[in-house]
PDB file of C-alpha atoms and ligand atoms in Angstrom:
ATOM      1  CA  MET A 240      44.988 -32.778 -22.006  1.00  0.00           C
ATOM      2  CA  ASP A 241      45.464 -36.424 -22.877  1.00  0.00           C
ATOM      3  CA  ILE A 242      48.491 -37.577 -24.775  1.00  0.00           C
ATOM      4  CA  LYS A 243      46.624 -38.046 -28.063  1.00  0.00           C
ATOM      5  CA  ALA A 244      45.219 -34.520 -28.038  1.00  0.00           C
ATOM      6  CA  ARG A 245      48.630 -33.217 -27.122  1.00  0.00           C
ATOM      7  CA  LEU A 246      50.328 -35.053 -29.926  1.00  0.00           C
ATOM      8  CA  LYS A 247      47.730 -33.746 -32.337  1.00  0.00           C
ATOM      9  CA  ARG A 248      48.333 -30.202 -31.175  1.00  0.00           C
ATOM     10  CA  THR A 249      52.073 -30.595 -31.394  1.00  0.00           C
ATOM     11  CA  LEU A 250      51.675 -31.892 -34.925  1.00  0.00           C
ATOM     12  CA  ILE A 251      49.480 -28.951 -35.904  1.00  0.00           C
ATOM     13  CA  LEU A 252      52.016 -26.539 -34.426  1.00  0.00           C
ATOM     14  CA  CYS A 253      54.795 -28.306 -36.252  1.00  0.00           C
ATOM     15  CA  VAL A 254      52.899 -27.860 -39.519  1.00  0.00           C
ATOM     16  CA  ILE A 255      52.209 -24.174 -38.776  1.00  0.00           C
ATOM     17  CA  GLY A 256      55.888 -23.775 -38.051  1.00  0.00           C
ATOM     18  CA  LEU A 257      56.697 -25.430 -41.305  1.00  0.00           C
ATOM     19  CA  VAL A 258      54.481 -23.038 -43.258  1.00  0.00           C
ATOM     20  CA  ILE A 259      56.240 -20.078 -41.650  1.00  0.00           C
ATOM     21  CA  GLY A 260      59.564 -21.783 -42.142  1.00  0.00           C
ATOM     22  CA  THR A 261      58.783 -22.524 -45.773  1.00  0.00           C
ATOM     23  CA  GLY A 262      57.984 -18.865 -46.419  1.00  0.00           C
ATOM     24  CA  ILE A 263      61.277 -17.791 -44.960  1.00  0.00           C
ATOM     25  CA  GLY A 264      62.900 -20.734 -46.625  1.00  0.00           C
ATOM     26  CA  PHE A 265      61.624 -19.821 -50.040  1.00  0.00           C
ATOM     27  CA  TYR A 266      63.522 -16.590 -49.755  1.00  0.00           C
ATOM     28  CA  GLN A 267      66.563 -18.538 -48.590  1.00  0.00           C
ATOM     29  CA  MET A 268      66.161 -21.020 -51.421  1.00  0.00           C
ATOM     30  CA  ASN A 269      66.388 -18.308 -54.042  1.00  0.00           C
ATOM     31  CA  ASN A 270      69.511 -17.102 -52.402  1.00  0.00           C
ATOM     32  CA  ALA A 271      70.828 -20.629 -52.123  1.00  0.00           C
ATOM     33  CA  GLU A 272      70.292 -21.069 -55.856  1.00  0.00           C
ATOM     34  CA  GLN A 273      72.424 -18.021 -56.403  1.00  0.00           C
ATOM     35  CA  THR A 274      74.954 -19.372 -53.963  1.00  0.00           C
ATOM     36  CA  ARG A 275      75.447 -22.500 -56.063  1.00  0.00           C
ATOM     37  CA  GLY A 276      78.654 -22.759 -58.009  1.00  0.00           C
ATOM     38  CA  ALA A 277      82.038 -21.318 -57.398  1.00  0.00           C
ATOM     39  CA  ALA A 278      81.123 -17.665 -56.988  1.00  0.00           C
ATOM     40  CA  SER A 279      79.397 -18.121 -53.662  1.00  0.00           C
ATOM     41  CA  GLY A 280      80.218 -14.629 -52.450  1.00  0.00           C
ATOM     42  CA  ILE A 281      78.478 -12.765 -55.260  1.00  0.00           C
ATOM     43  CA  ALA A 282      74.876 -13.216 -54.149  1.00  0.00           C
ATOM     44  CA  GLY A 283      75.861 -11.869 -50.763  1.00  0.00           C
ATOM     45  CA  VAL A 284      74.222 -14.739 -48.928  1.00  0.00           C
ATOM     46  CA  LYS A 285      76.535 -17.451 -47.766  1.00  0.00           C
ATOM     47  CA  ILE A 286      75.066 -20.616 -46.276  1.00  0.00           C
ATOM     48  CA  GLY A 287      77.210 -22.527 -43.826  1.00  0.00           C
ATOM     49  CA  GLY A 288      80.598 -21.840 -42.334  1.00  0.00           C
ATOM     50  CA  PRO A 289      82.607 -22.729 -39.260  1.00  0.00           C
ATOM     51  CA  PHE A 290      80.764 -24.155 -36.259  1.00  0.00           C
ATOM     52  CA  SER A 291      81.599 -25.469 -32.827  1.00  0.00           C
ATOM     53  CA  LEU A 292      79.176 -28.072 -31.475  1.00  0.00           C
ATOM     54  CA  VAL A 293      78.985 -31.267 -29.419  1.00  0.00           C
ATOM     55  CA  ASN A 294      78.238 -34.695 -30.889  1.00  0.00           C
ATOM     56  CA  GLN A 295      76.070 -37.514 -29.543  1.00  0.00           C
ATOM     57  CA  ASN A 296      79.048 -38.891 -27.609  1.00  0.00           C
ATOM     58  CA  GLY A 297      79.630 -35.579 -25.834  1.00  0.00           C
ATOM     59  CA  GLU A 298      82.728 -34.748 -27.916  1.00  0.00           C
ATOM     60  CA  SER A 299      83.479 -31.272 -29.271  1.00  0.00           C
ATOM     61  CA  VAL A 300      83.096 -31.146 -33.028  1.00  0.00           C
ATOM     62  CA  THR A 301      83.811 -28.417 -35.585  1.00  0.00           C
ATOM     63  CA  GLU A 302      83.490 -28.205 -39.359  1.00  0.00           C
ATOM     64  CA  LYS A 303      87.095 -29.450 -39.492  1.00  0.00           C
ATOM     65  CA  ASN A 304      85.922 -32.898 -38.389  1.00  0.00           C
ATOM     66  CA  PHE A 305      84.164 -33.141 -41.755  1.00  0.00           C
ATOM     67  CA  ALA A 306      86.902 -31.594 -43.891  1.00  0.00           C
ATOM     68  CA  GLY A 307      87.030 -32.971 -47.434  1.00  0.00           C
ATOM     69  CA  GLN A 308      83.668 -34.687 -47.057  1.00  0.00           C
ATOM     70  CA  TYR A 309      80.283 -34.084 -48.586  1.00  0.00           C
ATOM     71  CA  LYS A 310      77.636 -33.316 -46.003  1.00  0.00           C
ATOM     72  CA  LEU A 311      73.875 -33.700 -45.799  1.00  0.00           C
ATOM     73  CA  ILE A 312      72.795 -31.340 -43.038  1.00  0.00           C
ATOM     74  CA  TYR A 313      69.347 -31.148 -41.458  1.00  0.00           C
ATOM     75  CA  PHE A 314      68.240 -28.981 -38.538  1.00  0.00           C
ATOM     76  CA  GLY A 315      65.356 -30.181 -36.351  1.00  0.00           C
ATOM     77  CA  PHE A 316      64.551 -31.530 -32.913  1.00  0.00           C
ATOM     78  CA  THR A 317      63.966 -34.975 -31.509  1.00  0.00           C
ATOM     79  CA  TYR A 318      60.541 -34.187 -30.023  1.00  0.00           C
ATOM     80  CA  CYS A 319      59.178 -33.281 -33.468  1.00  0.00           C
ATOM     81  CA  PRO A 320      56.402 -35.818 -34.061  1.00  0.00           C
ATOM     82  CA  ALA A 321      56.345 -36.028 -37.848  1.00  0.00           C
ATOM     83  CA  ILE A 322      58.417 -33.764 -40.008  1.00  0.00           C
ATOM     84  CA  CYS A 323      61.918 -34.283 -38.650  1.00  0.00           C
ATOM     85  CA  PRO A 324      61.632 -38.102 -38.620  1.00  0.00           C
ATOM     86  CA  THR A 325      60.306 -38.038 -42.189  1.00  0.00           C
ATOM     87  CA  GLU A 326      63.210 -35.944 -43.397  1.00  0.00           C
ATOM     88  CA  LEU A 327      65.781 -38.055 -41.544  1.00  0.00           C
ATOM     89  CA  GLN A 328      64.237 -41.174 -43.079  1.00  0.00           C
ATOM     90  CA  LYS A 329      64.615 -39.499 -46.459  1.00  0.00           C
ATOM     91  CA  ILE A 330      68.315 -38.870 -45.822  1.00  0.00           C
ATOM     92  CA  THR A 331      68.640 -42.537 -44.856  1.00  0.00           C
ATOM     93  CA  ARG A 332      66.957 -43.605 -48.128  1.00  0.00           C
ATOM     94  CA  VAL A 333      69.220 -41.284 -50.142  1.00  0.00           C
ATOM     95  CA  LEU A 334      72.320 -42.799 -48.547  1.00  0.00           C
ATOM     96  CA  LYS A 335      71.089 -46.377 -49.028  1.00  0.00           C
ATOM     97  CA  THR A 336      70.398 -45.645 -52.712  1.00  0.00           C
ATOM     98  CA  LEU A 337      73.839 -44.114 -53.193  1.00  0.00           C
ATOM     99  CA  GLU A 338      75.498 -47.016 -51.375  1.00  0.00           C
ATOM    100  CA  LYS A 339      74.154 -49.243 -54.165  1.00  0.00           C
ATOM    101  CA  ASP A 340      74.551 -46.880 -57.139  1.00  0.00           C
ATOM    102  CA  ASN A 341      77.536 -44.721 -56.215  1.00  0.00           C
ATOM    103  CA  PRO A 342      79.327 -46.299 -53.244  1.00  0.00           C
ATOM    104  CA  LYS A 343      82.344 -44.051 -53.558  1.00  0.00           C
ATOM    105  CA  LEU A 344      80.244 -40.931 -53.123  1.00  0.00           C
ATOM    106  CA  ALA A 345      78.127 -42.533 -50.386  1.00  0.00           C
ATOM    107  CA  ALA A 346      81.266 -43.365 -48.407  1.00  0.00           C
ATOM    108  CA  ASN A 347      82.291 -39.718 -48.536  1.00  0.00           C
ATOM    109  CA  ILE A 348      78.990 -38.225 -47.309  1.00  0.00           C
ATOM    110  CA  ALA A 349      78.548 -37.268 -43.661  1.00  0.00           C
ATOM    111  CA  PRO A 350      74.857 -37.097 -42.703  1.00  0.00           C
ATOM    112  CA  ILE A 351      74.443 -34.558 -39.889  1.00  0.00           C
ATOM    113  CA  PHE A 352      71.424 -33.750 -37.730  1.00  0.00           C
ATOM    114  CA  ILE A 353      71.752 -30.488 -35.790  1.00  0.00           C
ATOM    115  CA  THR A 354      69.213 -29.798 -33.065  1.00  0.00           C
ATOM    116  CA  VAL A 355      67.377 -26.493 -32.789  1.00  0.00           C
ATOM    117  CA  ASP A 356      66.343 -27.523 -29.260  1.00  0.00           C
ATOM    118  CA  PRO A 357      69.634 -27.852 -27.349  1.00  0.00           C
ATOM    119  CA  GLU A 358      67.936 -27.547 -23.972  1.00  0.00           C
ATOM    120  CA  ARG A 359      66.131 -30.861 -24.351  1.00  0.00           C
ATOM    121  CA  ASP A 360      68.327 -32.514 -26.984  1.00  0.00           C
ATOM    122  CA  THR A 361      71.338 -33.450 -24.888  1.00  0.00           C
ATOM    123  CA  PRO A 362      74.003 -35.731 -26.390  1.00  0.00           C
ATOM    124  CA  GLU A 363      72.301 -38.695 -24.661  1.00  0.00           C
ATOM    125  CA  VAL A 364      68.872 -37.846 -26.102  1.00  0.00           C
ATOM    126  CA  LEU A 365      70.391 -37.384 -29.578  1.00  0.00           C
ATOM    127  CA  LYS A 366      72.350 -40.619 -29.342  1.00  0.00           C
ATOM    128  CA  ASP A 367      69.229 -42.554 -28.564  1.00  0.00           C
ATOM    129  CA  TYR A 368      67.193 -40.790 -31.270  1.00  0.00           C
ATOM    130  CA  ILE A 369      69.589 -41.145 -34.205  1.00  0.00           C
ATOM    131  CA  THR A 370      69.757 -44.940 -33.851  1.00  0.00           C
ATOM    132  CA  GLN A 371      66.378 -44.972 -35.653  1.00  0.00           C
ATOM    133  CA  PHE A 372      68.033 -43.707 -38.833  1.00  0.00           C
ATOM    134  CA  HIS A 373      71.198 -44.295 -40.875  1.00  0.00           C
ATOM    135  CA  PRO A 374      74.078 -45.713 -38.786  1.00  0.00           C
ATOM    136  CA  LYS A 375      76.393 -42.968 -40.084  1.00  0.00           C
ATOM    137  CA  LEU A 376      74.104 -40.178 -38.887  1.00  0.00           C
ATOM    138  CA  VAL A 377      75.857 -37.739 -36.563  1.00  0.00           C
ATOM    139  CA  GLY A 378      73.779 -35.824 -33.999  1.00  0.00           C
ATOM    140  CA  LEU A 379      75.004 -32.384 -32.983  1.00  0.00           C
ATOM    141  CA  THR A 380      73.948 -30.210 -30.080  1.00  0.00           C
ATOM    142  CA  GLY A 381      75.692 -27.610 -27.932  1.00  0.00           C
ATOM    143  CA  SER A 382      75.016 -24.598 -25.784  1.00  0.00           C
ATOM    144  CA  VAL A 383      72.152 -22.299 -26.737  1.00  0.00           C
ATOM    145  CA  GLU A 384      74.755 -19.829 -28.047  1.00  0.00           C
ATOM    146  CA  GLN A 385      76.557 -22.467 -30.125  1.00  0.00           C
ATOM    147  CA  ILE A 386      73.289 -23.588 -31.711  1.00  0.00           C
ATOM    148  CA  GLU A 387      72.229 -19.968 -32.344  1.00  0.00           C
ATOM    149  CA  ASP A 388      75.487 -19.405 -34.182  1.00  0.00           C
ATOM    150  CA  ALA A 389      75.043 -22.527 -36.343  1.00  0.00           C
ATOM    151  CA  LYS A 390      71.392 -21.632 -37.086  1.00  0.00           C
ATOM    152  CA  LYS A 391      72.403 -18.155 -38.171  1.00  0.00           C
ATOM    153  CA  LYS A 392      75.098 -19.458 -40.500  1.00  0.00           C
ATOM    154  CA  TYR A 393      72.749 -21.979 -42.090  1.00  0.00           C
ATOM    155  CA  ARG A 394      69.860 -19.483 -42.267  1.00  0.00           C
ATOM    156  CA  ILE A 395      67.634 -21.629 -40.083  1.00  0.00           C
ATOM    157  CA  PHE A 396      64.560 -20.168 -38.457  1.00  0.00           C
ATOM    158  CA  ALA A 397      63.513 -21.847 -35.209  1.00  0.00           C
ATOM    159  CA  ALA A 398      61.515 -20.661 -32.218  1.00  0.00           C
ATOM    160  CA  LYS A 399      59.922 -22.176 -29.153  1.00  0.00           C
ATOM    161  CA  VAL A 400      56.145 -22.286 -29.067  1.00  0.00           C
ATOM    162  CA  GLN A 401      54.450 -22.591 -25.706  1.00  0.00           C
ATOM    163  CA  GLU A 402      50.764 -23.291 -26.041  1.00  0.00           C
ATOM    164  CA  GLU A 403      48.345 -22.741 -23.207  1.00  0.00           C
ATOM    165  CA  GLY A 404      47.480 -26.004 -21.485  1.00  0.00           C
ATOM    166  CA  MET A 405      50.633 -27.730 -22.698  1.00  0.00           C
ATOM    167  CA  SER A 406      53.365 -28.430 -20.227  1.00  0.00           C
ATOM    168  CA  ASP A 407      55.946 -28.996 -22.968  1.00  0.00           C
ATOM    169  CA  TYR A 408      56.873 -26.496 -25.611  1.00  0.00           C
ATOM    170  CA  THR A 409      57.282 -27.363 -29.253  1.00  0.00           C
ATOM    171  CA  MET A 410      59.413 -25.716 -31.935  1.00  0.00           C
ATOM    172  CA  ASP A 411      58.609 -23.901 -35.134  1.00  0.00           C
ATOM    173  CA  HIS A 412      61.477 -24.463 -37.506  1.00  0.00           C
ATOM    174  CA  SER A 413      62.426 -24.352 -41.148  1.00  0.00           C
ATOM    175  CA  SER A 414      62.928 -27.717 -42.804  1.00  0.00           C
ATOM    176  CA  PHE A 415      65.747 -27.998 -45.337  1.00  0.00           C
ATOM    177  CA  ILE A 416      68.231 -30.655 -46.244  1.00  0.00           C
ATOM    178  CA  TYR A 417      71.452 -29.007 -47.342  1.00  0.00           C
ATOM    179  CA  PHE A 418      73.861 -30.848 -49.609  1.00  0.00           C
ATOM    180  CA  ILE A 419      77.279 -29.313 -49.023  1.00  0.00           C
ATOM    181  CA  GLY A 420      80.408 -30.085 -51.040  1.00  0.00           C
ATOM    182  CA  PRO A 421      83.901 -30.854 -49.735  1.00  0.00           C
ATOM    183  CA  ASP A 422      84.850 -27.207 -50.310  1.00  0.00           C
ATOM    184  CA  ASP A 423      81.821 -26.121 -48.230  1.00  0.00           C
ATOM    185  CA  ASN A 424      79.831 -24.846 -51.197  1.00  0.00           C
ATOM    186  CA  VAL A 425      76.089 -25.468 -51.118  1.00  0.00           C
ATOM    187  CA  LEU A 426      75.372 -27.948 -53.937  1.00  0.00           C
ATOM    188  CA  GLY A 427      71.679 -28.476 -53.236  1.00  0.00           C
ATOM    189  CA  VAL A 428      68.833 -27.462 -50.943  1.00  0.00           C
ATOM    190  CA  TYR A 429      65.910 -29.882 -50.593  1.00  0.00           C
ATOM    191  CA  ARG A 430      62.471 -29.350 -49.208  1.00  0.00           C
ATOM    192  CA  MET A 431      59.816 -31.658 -47.842  1.00  0.00           C
ATOM    193  CA  ASP A 432      58.201 -32.272 -51.211  1.00  0.00           C
ATOM    194  CA  ASP A 433      61.465 -33.426 -52.793  1.00  0.00           C
ATOM    195  CA  THR A 434      61.559 -37.223 -52.756  1.00  0.00           C
ATOM    196  CA  ALA A 435      64.679 -39.269 -52.015  1.00  0.00           C
ATOM    197  CA  GLN A 436      64.806 -40.192 -55.705  1.00  0.00           C
ATOM    198  CA  MET A 437      64.691 -36.546 -56.771  1.00  0.00           C
ATOM    199  CA  MET A 438      67.381 -35.740 -54.256  1.00  0.00           C
ATOM    200  CA  VAL A 439      69.726 -38.440 -55.518  1.00  0.00           C
ATOM    201  CA  ALA A 440      69.305 -37.307 -59.133  1.00  0.00           C
ATOM    202  CA  ASP A 441      69.870 -33.673 -58.231  1.00  0.00           C
ATOM    203  CA  MET A 442      72.862 -34.430 -56.003  1.00  0.00           C
ATOM    204  CA  LEU A 443      74.547 -36.424 -58.755  1.00  0.00           C
ATOM    205  CA  SER A 444      73.936 -33.664 -61.302  1.00  0.00           C
ATOM    206  CA  ASN A 445      75.397 -31.022 -58.995  1.00  0.00           C
ATOM    207  CA  LEU A 446      78.655 -32.770 -58.132  1.00  0.00           C
ATOM    208  CA  PRO A 447      81.679 -30.543 -58.725  1.00  0.00           C
ATOM    209  CA  LYS A 448      83.269 -31.431 -62.075  1.00  0.00           C
TER     210      LYS A 448
HETATM  211 NI1  LIG B 520      60.473 -30.849 -36.933  1.00  0.00          NI
END
């Protein structure tokens, strides 16, 4: 198959994955809504928690490295042809808007990209990839087990898809941007159809009082 046909197929698979992911995600979203606010244990579904991963410089990183900070967290993979780059560009736009309108908040937000494809997304691959987006963006990878653990905690669905005639696999994965507060509460969950503008407005309205 030529590269164009392959890209097209990968894109289609990515979209199929997104539809599946969105279905699962819708369920998660409802739970995330319930998770909002102080009583995060009541709904029974907690999003987030401790993790142990490796950053783009090959250094071990845990949630403690981001203690006291707001976080924008997105799970994806660098080979994703369309959806992941779009969402990472959105995070970049959100941060650039906040840098103008609310620099204090912007300075205290850590944008984090966590791969669902640790076998191909090594620290080197991530390091190269994230330069396309906001300079503060942190890329996290790890062992398959470490990534599985993080995916589970953040309720992320992701699976390899190997299509006949394709030498490379692609990934089905859910697509959410999580806005997490300094106390690790989920303050917002954003989907593909939320614009950067909508995100900024929602983030500002959900800041802890
Ligand atoms: Ni993707």
